[in-house]
Amino acid sequence: MDLRDFEADNSVSCRLSSPVPDVCRTEDCCLGIDEAGRGPVLGPMVYGICFCPVSRKENLKNLKVADSKTLSEAERENLFLKLDKAKGFVGWALQILSPNTISTSMLQRVKYNLNALSHDAAIGLVQYALDCGVQLKEVFVDTVGPAEKYEEKLSQRFPGVKVTVRPKADSLFPIVSAASICAKVARDHAVKDWKFTEDLGRVDTDYGSGYPNDPKTKSWLLKYLDPVFGYPQFVRFSWSTAQTLLDSKAVPVHWDDDEEDGEKAAARQNNTSVLSYFSRSKPAGNTHTRETHRFFTERRLQSIDTL
Amino acid sequence: MAMNSCVTVVQLGSGTQVHQSEVHLLPCDIEHDGAAQVAEFFTPTVKERKHEKTVSFRGRGLKGQEVTHPQGYTGLVLKEVQKPSSDQEDRVVKVSSVFHNFTYWNLETPPTSDDRVMMSMAWPKLAEMMRAPVED
């Protein structure tokens, strides 16, 4: 799988796709959706779709695709090659959500949570297939959340398409298994060969599974913690694992939209001037202060006679 | 009564010795006063597309713009040579580096001319005009 388009800028979201088989533009098709890498604190989350004509479901089944989680990495690679060989009737597309996209979305002023992010990625991929002219009739989706609501949302969004949302759909429907293999292979490659944008020299790539409870991941997170910047963009800052470590080991950072005790915020506000580095006790007895023109107050400009 | 009797001495290095530094103004308070791995963590991750600079800090998205100092002005990074032990002593600071422009970063929204920092850059020019003799 060629991830160069993503690696060219792994701070943003990226779409990768196979060519669309001609037969998918003329025959009724089914499409499966699955994700890989939702839980880990490291690396991207990948959304995948796979589609083929409804009449070719049996051919797909014969490729022996299965839920990607039950397969070894080598088996997944192998199955992905088989899917690639079946490009005469199978197409796929991926949406790679970079860890930086996940962090900045979830930590946005107006929070954009992981569920919304996931749903939008899935919807974007189905729309992509439709835009390519794929004759979609059935969509099968794997979900960890409440299936009914999601099914309703997708059905409304794509009238004329029969949407089935099921937990464990990746082991029930071969087309979803196929999507899960594409997504997982991309996620594995992206994590294994992560191109660090930061100038960190040789980075220890022994970061384990990326799941917060993996001891290797934990010790990697400790090793690469910077007291000021926190982490490279490979880490999802919005994960509680990362936040907890930063809270205890990095210097505190305050933003104007932080929810904090009002008094504390006010105390800091009085202290934000660059000149506070040089501040000394203010001279007493300076009672007749002139009111400053708002030109200056609006710009926080003040006249100084000492540093 | 003098407001402050002691003097702050600024030691200027000779022009060629002082090195230029890259300055970033971030929209947050970092409780840290000292060196930071800017060149390792921050600078390489700054992206520039269509005149818009983007970066992230602690997982939050920032948008930035280059701000050039008003003409005739130079930015100085000062370092205290020795902290005075009492109020009566003079302070000595030295110029550790100079800068002629800096990158002003906003949280999620691109900087605009209505932002405080951008607006304040207009003051030197205005002050000059106000002090200039009025011609009839």
XYZ file of N, CA and C in Angstrom, chain B residues 20-26 38 42 65-67 69 75-77 97-105:
75
model
N 20.584 37.020 15.383
C 19.160 37.259 15.152
C 18.377 36.072 15.677
N 17.254 36.345 16.256
C 16.475 35.195 16.694
C 15.092 35.197 16.068
N 14.544 34.003 16.014
C 13.225 33.818 15.452
C 12.264 33.906 16.633
N 11.274 34.776 16.504
C 10.379 34.982 17.646
C 8.949 34.593 17.287
N 8.304 33.853 18.179
C 6.904 33.460 17.996
C 6.097 33.958 19.174
N 4.977 34.588 18.890
C 4.106 35.045 19.962
C 2.888 34.118 19.996
N 2.793 33.319 21.047
C 1.718 32.320 21.111
C 0.529 32.820 21.936
N 12.595 24.839 20.514
C 11.796 25.404 19.424
C 12.208 24.817 18.071
N 9.008 22.823 17.198
C 8.047 23.787 16.668
C 8.300 24.167 15.209
N 0.695 34.743 11.387
C 1.081 35.695 10.364
C 2.370 36.375 10.783
N 3.186 36.646 9.797
C 4.448 37.330 10.037
C 4.154 38.805 10.296
N 4.735 39.362 11.357
C 4.558 40.785 11.635
C 5.926 41.446 11.569
N 8.286 44.717 12.206
C 8.281 45.870 13.112
C 8.089 47.165 12.333
N 13.504 44.773 17.413
C 13.137 44.044 18.623
C 14.388 43.558 19.329
N 14.393 43.664 20.630
C 15.548 43.210 21.404
C 15.128 42.113 22.375
N 15.938 41.109 22.480
C 15.742 40.121 23.540
C 16.785 40.437 24.595
N 19.810 38.874 21.781
C 19.599 38.749 20.340
C 18.648 39.841 19.875
N 18.585 40.004 18.568
C 17.688 41.016 18.010
C 16.721 40.333 17.040
N 15.591 40.979 16.798
C 14.669 40.446 15.789
C 13.968 41.590 15.082
N 13.701 41.404 13.799
C 13.091 42.468 13.001
C 11.649 42.142 12.660
N 11.293 40.912 12.888
C 9.908 40.516 12.681
C 9.613 39.323 13.598
N 8.349 39.036 13.760
C 7.992 37.878 14.582
C 6.727 37.253 14.023
N 6.441 36.029 14.434
C 5.224 35.384 13.966
C 4.190 35.472 15.076
N 3.086 36.063 14.714
C 1.995 36.244 15.659
C 0.976 35.122 15.424
N 0.710 34.334 16.458
C -0.184 33.177 16.332
C -1.483 33.388 17.086
